[in-house]
């Protein structure tokens, strides 16, 4: 394998689709730049949460408002979605048919929607208990960080639906494959961010 194949910024299609492999380099590199800018935004939100963590204003703290069972299930949903998206990527790479590819994308979409539904339920429960974002600095920092990630997941789900439509209309041409590789980077990036949220926000937040 040559150096260009090893250093490709996305899924390596060097042996299965050399044309797309070469054409995707520029768009994927540009998408990495976008992801780095997004990572900076999340870094700032993590820092904001850390500063406001003890600013409860006499209200509830992390141990009183976090539902760890729900957060753990949400984590498992996103981790499973990374696996299913990986299977979708392999189906695309090795030409296993659009049926299997769309099937894996559909499973990933369902897992993502399940995550969003559980997160919205958690938010509704907290707000109903008087622990909304307007209650304290701590809660405002929590809601802005977690909801920003949730909006990204929702965007990824919408993007996934668009990709299913593109596959049905255009097939697996170079443009569609490149878009799928960009979506894969975006989805795995969101999973990494959630692992950070689960570790830094939920787990450490329970330490009094």
PDB file of C-alpha atoms in Angstrom:
ATOM      1  CA  UNK A   1       0.000   0.000   0.000  1.00  0.00           C
ATOM      2  CA  UNK A   2       1.455   3.364  -1.000  1.00  0.00           C
ATOM      3  CA  UNK A   3       1.687   6.446   1.200  1.00  0.00           C
ATOM      4  CA  UNK A   4      -1.347   8.198  -0.348  1.00  0.00           C
ATOM      5  CA  UNK A   5      -3.498   5.173   0.459  1.00  0.00           C
ATOM      6  CA  UNK A   6      -2.294   4.993   4.068  1.00  0.00           C
ATOM      7  CA  UNK A   7      -2.719   8.729   4.688  1.00  0.00           C
ATOM      8  CA  UNK A   8      -6.200   9.051   3.189  1.00  0.00           C
ATOM      9  CA  UNK A   9      -8.395  11.268   5.444  1.00  0.00           C
ATOM     10  CA  UNK A  10     -11.416   8.979   5.223  1.00  0.00           C
ATOM     11  CA  UNK A  11     -12.484   5.435   4.446  1.00  0.00           C
ATOM     12  CA  UNK A  12      -9.762   3.758   2.389  1.00  0.00           C
ATOM     13  CA  UNK A  13     -11.215   2.853  -1.015  1.00  0.00           C
ATOM     14  CA  UNK A  14      -7.822   2.466  -2.676  1.00  0.00           C
ATOM     15  CA  UNK A  15      -8.419  -1.130  -3.801  1.00  0.00           C
ATOM     16  CA  UNK A  16     -12.194  -1.116  -4.336  1.00  0.00           C
ATOM     17  CA  UNK A  17     -12.781   2.309  -5.939  1.00  0.00           C
ATOM     18  CA  UNK A  18      -9.510   4.146  -6.791  1.00  0.00           C
ATOM     19  CA  UNK A  19     -11.344   6.983  -8.565  1.00  0.00           C
ATOM     20  CA  UNK A  20     -13.464   7.917  -5.530  1.00  0.00           C
ATOM     21  CA  UNK A  21     -10.458   7.322  -3.284  1.00  0.00           C
ATOM     22  CA  UNK A  22      -8.555  10.101  -5.069  1.00  0.00           C
ATOM     23  CA  UNK A  23     -11.487  12.470  -5.629  1.00  0.00           C
ATOM     24  CA  UNK A  24     -12.562  12.350  -1.970  1.00  0.00           C
ATOM     25  CA  UNK A  25      -9.245  13.561  -0.531  1.00  0.00           C
ATOM     26  CA  UNK A  26      -9.965  17.291  -0.859  1.00  0.00           C
ATOM     27  CA  UNK A  27     -13.584  17.256   0.403  1.00  0.00           C
ATOM     28  CA  UNK A  28     -12.693  14.986   3.320  1.00  0.00           C
ATOM     29  CA  UNK A  29      -9.710  17.094   4.342  1.00  0.00           C
ATOM     30  CA  UNK A  30     -11.949  20.170   4.303  1.00  0.00           C
ATOM     31  CA  UNK A  31     -14.484  18.338   6.452  1.00  0.00           C
ATOM     32  CA  UNK A  32     -11.776  17.507   8.981  1.00  0.00           C
ATOM     33  CA  UNK A  33     -11.132  21.266   9.256  1.00  0.00           C
ATOM     34  CA  UNK A  34     -14.839  21.779   9.982  1.00  0.00           C
ATOM     35  CA  UNK A  35     -14.774  19.055  12.638  1.00  0.00           C
ATOM     36  CA  UNK A  36     -11.799  20.715  14.314  1.00  0.00           C
ATOM     37  CA  UNK A  37     -13.733  23.996  14.478  1.00  0.00           C
ATOM     38  CA  UNK A  38     -16.676  22.094  15.948  1.00  0.00           C
ATOM     39  CA  UNK A  39     -14.338  20.502  18.478  1.00  0.00           C
ATOM     40  CA  UNK A  40     -13.295  24.003  19.574  1.00  0.00           C
ATOM     41  CA  UNK A  41     -16.951  24.915  20.154  1.00  0.00           C
ATOM     42  CA  UNK A  42     -17.476  21.840  22.306  1.00  0.00           C
ATOM     43  CA  UNK A  43     -14.230  22.539  24.187  1.00  0.00           C
ATOM     44  CA  UNK A  44     -15.566  25.972  25.095  1.00  0.00           C
ATOM     45  CA  UNK A  45     -18.880  24.465  26.208  1.00  0.00           C
ATOM     46  CA  UNK A  46     -17.052  21.913  28.367  1.00  0.00           C
ATOM     47  CA  UNK A  47     -15.010  24.750  29.912  1.00  0.00           C
ATOM     48  CA  UNK A  48     -18.178  26.765  30.505  1.00  0.00           C
ATOM     49  CA  UNK A  49     -19.791  23.791  32.233  1.00  0.00           C
ATOM     50  CA  UNK A  50     -16.708  23.276  34.404  1.00  0.00           C
ATOM     51  CA  UNK A  51     -16.733  26.888  35.546  1.00  0.00           C
ATOM     52  CA  UNK A  52     -20.457  26.827  36.344  1.00  0.00           C
ATOM     53  CA  UNK A  53     -20.548  23.350  37.892  1.00  0.00           C
ATOM     54  CA  UNK A  54     -20.634  24.603  41.499  1.00  0.00           C
ATOM     55  CA  UNK A  55     -22.902  27.558  40.730  1.00  0.00           C
ATOM     56  CA  UNK A  56     -26.096  25.871  41.894  1.00  0.00           C
ATOM     57  CA  UNK A  57     -27.549  29.038  43.509  1.00  0.00           C
ATOM     58  CA  UNK A  58     -28.993  26.913  46.281  1.00  0.00           C
ATOM     59  CA  UNK A  59     -30.731  24.661  43.790  1.00  0.00           C
ATOM     60  CA  UNK A  60     -30.168  21.001  42.944  1.00  0.00           C
ATOM     61  CA  UNK A  61     -26.725  19.728  42.004  1.00  0.00           C
ATOM     62  CA  UNK A  62     -25.654  16.964  39.624  1.00  0.00           C
ATOM     63  CA  UNK A  63     -26.364  14.116  42.050  1.00  0.00           C
ATOM     64  CA  UNK A  64     -29.966  15.308  42.428  1.00  0.00           C
ATOM     65  CA  UNK A  65     -30.847  15.782  38.754  1.00  0.00           C
ATOM     66  CA  UNK A  66     -28.826  13.283  36.707  1.00  0.00           C
ATOM     67  CA  UNK A  67     -30.523  10.047  35.699  1.00  0.00           C
ATOM     68  CA  UNK A  68     -27.503   7.763  35.343  1.00  0.00           C
ATOM     69  CA  UNK A  69     -29.525   4.799  34.084  1.00  0.00           C
ATOM     70  CA  UNK A  70     -30.899   6.884  31.243  1.00  0.00           C
ATOM     71  CA  UNK A  71     -27.481   8.403  30.458  1.00  0.00           C
ATOM     72  CA  UNK A  72     -25.947   4.913  30.331  1.00  0.00           C
ATOM     73  CA  UNK A  73     -28.613   3.662  27.922  1.00  0.00           C
ATOM     74  CA  UNK A  74     -28.091   6.738  25.745  1.00  0.00           C
ATOM     75  CA  UNK A  75     -24.371   5.989  25.705  1.00  0.00           C
ATOM     76  CA  UNK A  76     -25.004   2.400  24.637  1.00  0.00           C
ATOM     77  CA  UNK A  77     -27.320   3.590  21.861  1.00  0.00           C
ATOM     78  CA  UNK A  78     -24.677   5.905  20.433  1.00  0.00           C
ATOM     79  CA  UNK A  79     -21.889   3.339  20.740  1.00  0.00           C
ATOM     80  CA  UNK A  80     -24.074   0.794  18.965  1.00  0.00           C
ATOM     81  CA  UNK A  81     -24.804   3.366  16.266  1.00  0.00           C
ATOM     82  CA  UNK A  82     -21.071   3.746  15.648  1.00  0.00           C
ATOM     83  CA  UNK A  83     -20.861  -0.003  15.047  1.00  0.00           C
ATOM     84  CA  UNK A  84     -23.831  -0.033  12.685  1.00  0.00           C
ATOM     85  CA  UNK A  85     -22.475   2.938  10.752  1.00  0.00           C
ATOM     86  CA  UNK A  86     -19.167   1.104  10.496  1.00  0.00           C
ATOM     87  CA  UNK A  87     -21.013  -1.846   8.983  1.00  0.00           C
ATOM     88  CA  UNK A  88     -22.697   0.526   6.534  1.00  0.00           C
ATOM     89  CA  UNK A  89     -19.286   1.897   5.548  1.00  0.00           C
ATOM     90  CA  UNK A  90     -17.956  -1.626   4.959  1.00  0.00           C
ATOM     91  CA  UNK A  91     -21.003  -2.450   2.851  1.00  0.00           C
ATOM     92  CA  UNK A  92     -20.264   0.588   0.697  1.00  0.00           C
ATOM     93  CA  UNK A  93     -16.546  -0.165   0.474  1.00  0.00           C
ATOM     94  CA  UNK A  94     -16.891  -3.783  -0.594  1.00  0.00           C
ATOM     95  CA  UNK A  95     -19.940  -3.331  -2.826  1.00  0.00           C
ATOM     96  CA  UNK A  96     -22.303  -5.543  -0.846  1.00  0.00           C
ATOM     97  CA  UNK A  97     -25.320  -3.877  -2.433  1.00  0.00           C
ATOM     98  CA  UNK A  98     -27.334  -0.781  -1.657  1.00  0.00           C
ATOM     99  CA  UNK A  99     -29.884  -2.889   0.244  1.00  0.00           C
ATOM    100  CA  UNK A 100     -27.447  -3.808   3.001  1.00  0.00           C
ATOM    101  CA  UNK A 101     -26.002  -0.293   3.044  1.00  0.00           C
ATOM    102  CA  UNK A 102     -29.405   1.362   3.436  1.00  0.00           C
ATOM    103  CA  UNK A 103     -30.387  -1.290   5.990  1.00  0.00           C
ATOM    104  CA  UNK A 104     -27.410  -0.493   8.215  1.00  0.00           C
ATOM    105  CA  UNK A 105     -28.043   3.244   7.786  1.00  0.00           C
ATOM    106  CA  UNK A 106     -31.679   2.709   8.812  1.00  0.00           C
ATOM    107  CA  UNK A 107     -30.609   0.878  11.978  1.00  0.00           C
ATOM    108  CA  UNK A 108     -28.152   3.689  12.743  1.00  0.00           C
ATOM    109  CA  UNK A 109     -30.912   6.238  12.215  1.00  0.00           C
ATOM    110  CA  UNK A 110     -33.239   4.414  14.614  1.00  0.00           C
ATOM    111  CA  UNK A 111     -30.526   4.297  17.269  1.00  0.00           C
ATOM    112  CA  UNK A 112     -29.880   8.009  16.819  1.00  0.00           C
ATOM    113  CA  UNK A 113     -33.582   8.839  17.079  1.00  0.00           C
ATOM    114  CA  UNK A 114     -33.830   6.638  20.172  1.00  0.00           C
ATOM    115  CA  UNK A 115     -30.997   8.631  21.735  1.00  0.00           C
ATOM    116  CA  UNK A 116     -32.737  11.927  20.963  1.00  0.00           C
ATOM    117  CA  UNK A 117     -36.065  10.689  22.348  1.00  0.00           C
ATOM    118  CA  UNK A 118     -34.457   9.621  25.635  1.00  0.00           C
ATOM    119  CA  UNK A 119     -32.554  12.890  25.934  1.00  0.00           C
ATOM    120  CA  UNK A 120     -35.721  14.933  25.381  1.00  0.00           C
ATOM    121  CA  UNK A 121     -37.481  12.846  28.027  1.00  0.00           C
ATOM    122  CA  UNK A 122     -34.627  13.562  30.462  1.00  0.00           C
ATOM    123  CA  UNK A 123     -34.861  17.296  29.745  1.00  0.00           C
ATOM    124  CA  UNK A 124     -38.631  17.285  30.241  1.00  0.00           C
ATOM    125  CA  UNK A 125     -38.293  15.422  33.545  1.00  0.00           C
ATOM    126  CA  UNK A 126     -35.667  17.847  34.831  1.00  0.00           C
ATOM    127  CA  UNK A 127     -37.654  20.925  33.818  1.00  0.00           C
ATOM    128  CA  UNK A 128     -40.840  19.516  35.388  1.00  0.00           C
ATOM    129  CA  UNK A 129     -38.888  19.044  38.632  1.00  0.00           C
ATOM    130  CA  UNK A 130     -37.801  22.690  38.626  1.00  0.00           C
ATOM    131  CA  UNK A 131     -34.312  21.986  37.312  1.00  0.00           C
ATOM    132  CA  UNK A 132     -34.514  23.907  34.053  1.00  0.00           C
ATOM    133  CA  UNK A 133     -31.713  25.966  32.480  1.00  0.00           C
ATOM    134  CA  UNK A 134     -33.006  29.152  34.138  1.00  0.00           C
ATOM    135  CA  UNK A 135     -32.638  27.709  37.665  1.00  0.00           C
ATOM    136  CA  UNK A 136     -28.867  28.153  38.093  1.00  0.00           C
ATOM    137  CA  UNK A 137     -25.582  28.649  36.315  1.00  0.00           C
ATOM    138  CA  UNK A 138     -24.817  24.953  36.697  1.00  0.00           C
ATOM    139  CA  UNK A 139     -28.032  23.923  34.960  1.00  0.00           C
ATOM    140  CA  UNK A 140     -27.637  26.487  32.187  1.00  0.00           C
ATOM    141  CA  UNK A 141     -24.128  25.152  31.516  1.00  0.00           C
ATOM    142  CA  UNK A 142     -25.453  21.581  31.486  1.00  0.00           C
ATOM    143  CA  UNK A 143     -28.333  22.288  29.130  1.00  0.00           C
ATOM    144  CA  UNK A 144     -26.304  24.294  26.616  1.00  0.00           C
ATOM    145  CA  UNK A 145     -23.607  21.611  26.389  1.00  0.00           C
ATOM    146  CA  UNK A 146     -25.854  18.554  26.202  1.00  0.00           C
ATOM    147  CA  UNK A 147     -28.499  20.147  23.982  1.00  0.00           C
ATOM    148  CA  UNK A 148     -25.856  21.386  21.531  1.00  0.00           C
ATOM    149  CA  UNK A 149     -24.666  17.812  21.161  1.00  0.00           C
ATOM    150  CA  UNK A 150     -28.275  16.658  20.794  1.00  0.00           C
ATOM    151  CA  UNK A 151     -28.858  19.166  17.981  1.00  0.00           C
ATOM    152  CA  UNK A 152     -25.785  17.782  16.234  1.00  0.00           C
ATOM    153  CA  UNK A 153     -27.186  14.252  16.520  1.00  0.00           C
ATOM    154  CA  UNK A 154     -30.503  15.460  15.093  1.00  0.00           C
ATOM    155  CA  UNK A 155     -28.616  17.081  12.204  1.00  0.00           C
ATOM    156  CA  UNK A 156     -26.810  13.792  11.608  1.00  0.00           C
ATOM    157  CA  UNK A 157     -30.138  11.925  11.528  1.00  0.00           C
ATOM    158  CA  UNK A 158     -31.553  14.365   8.975  1.00  0.00           C
ATOM    159  CA  UNK A 159     -28.363  14.026   6.926  1.00  0.00           C
ATOM    160  CA  UNK A 160     -28.745  10.236   7.064  1.00  0.00           C
ATOM    161  CA  UNK A 161     -32.256  10.459   5.610  1.00  0.00           C
ATOM    162  CA  UNK A 162     -30.938  12.705   2.842  1.00  0.00           C
ATOM    163  CA  UNK A 163     -28.229  10.139   2.073  1.00  0.00           C
ATOM    164  CA  UNK A 164     -30.801   7.357   1.800  1.00  0.00           C
ATOM    165  CA  UNK A 165     -32.680   9.459  -0.739  1.00  0.00           C
ATOM    166  CA  UNK A 166     -29.458  10.172  -2.652  1.00  0.00           C
ATOM    167  CA  UNK A 167     -28.602   6.468  -2.759  1.00  0.00           C
ATOM    168  CA  UNK A 168     -32.070   5.698  -4.130  1.00  0.00           C
ATOM    169  CA  UNK A 169     -31.884   8.454  -6.770  1.00  0.00           C
ATOM    170  CA  UNK A 170     -28.214   8.493  -7.814  1.00  0.00           C
ATOM    171  CA  UNK A 171     -26.876   5.140  -6.678  1.00  0.00           C
ATOM    172  CA  UNK A 172     -23.364   4.853  -5.275  1.00  0.00           C
ATOM    173  CA  UNK A 173     -21.534   7.338  -7.483  1.00  0.00           C
ATOM    174  CA  UNK A 174     -18.438   9.251  -6.396  1.00  0.00           C
ATOM    175  CA  UNK A 175     -20.411  12.163  -4.953  1.00  0.00           C
ATOM    176  CA  UNK A 176     -22.681   9.946  -2.867  1.00  0.00           C
ATOM    177  CA  UNK A 177     -19.773   7.868  -1.549  1.00  0.00           C
ATOM    178  CA  UNK A 178     -17.890  11.027  -0.602  1.00  0.00           C
ATOM    179  CA  UNK A 179     -20.936  12.393   1.223  1.00  0.00           C
ATOM    180  CA  UNK A 180     -21.308   9.098   3.094  1.00  0.00           C
ATOM    181  CA  UNK A 181     -17.679   9.244   4.173  1.00  0.00           C
ATOM    182  CA  UNK A 182     -18.162  12.775   5.464  1.00  0.00           C
ATOM    183  CA  UNK A 183     -21.297  11.728   7.344  1.00  0.00           C
ATOM    184  CA  UNK A 184     -19.358   8.813   8.854  1.00  0.00           C
ATOM    185  CA  UNK A 185     -16.698  11.194  10.180  1.00  0.00           C
ATOM    186  CA  UNK A 186     -19.400  13.466  11.600  1.00  0.00           C
ATOM    187  CA  UNK A 187     -21.285  10.615  13.287  1.00  0.00           C
ATOM    188  CA  UNK A 188     -18.222   9.044  14.888  1.00  0.00           C
ATOM    189  CA  UNK A 189     -17.110  12.503  16.028  1.00  0.00           C
ATOM    190  CA  UNK A 190     -20.439  12.964  17.833  1.00  0.00           C
ATOM    191  CA  UNK A 191     -20.021   9.610  19.540  1.00  0.00           C
ATOM    192  CA  UNK A 192     -16.601  10.671  20.813  1.00  0.00           C
ATOM    193  CA  UNK A 193     -18.040  13.951  22.118  1.00  0.00           C
ATOM    194  CA  UNK A 194     -20.794  12.037  23.936  1.00  0.00           C
ATOM    195  CA  UNK A 195     -18.251   9.755  25.614  1.00  0.00           C
ATOM    196  CA  UNK A 196     -16.631  12.964  26.875  1.00  0.00           C
ATOM    197  CA  UNK A 197     -19.992  14.273  28.109  1.00  0.00           C
ATOM    198  CA  UNK A 198     -20.820  11.002  29.846  1.00  0.00           C
ATOM    199  CA  UNK A 199     -17.393  10.899  31.521  1.00  0.00           C
ATOM    200  CA  UNK A 200     -16.921  14.565  32.425  1.00  0.00           C
ATOM    201  CA  UNK A 201     -20.512  15.654  33.024  1.00  0.00           C
ATOM    202  CA  UNK A 202     -22.414  12.620  34.270  1.00  0.00           C
ATOM    203  CA  UNK A 203     -19.779  10.486  36.013  1.00  0.00           C
ATOM    204  CA  UNK A 204     -17.660  13.266  37.533  1.00  0.00           C
ATOM    205  CA  UNK A 205     -20.772  15.261  38.356  1.00  0.00           C
ATOM    206  CA  UNK A 206     -21.813  12.605  40.851  1.00  0.00           C
ATOM    207  CA  UNK A 207     -18.661  13.136  42.909  1.00  0.00           C
ATOM    208  CA  UNK A 208     -19.655  15.446  45.752  1.00  0.00           C
TER     209      UNK A 208
END
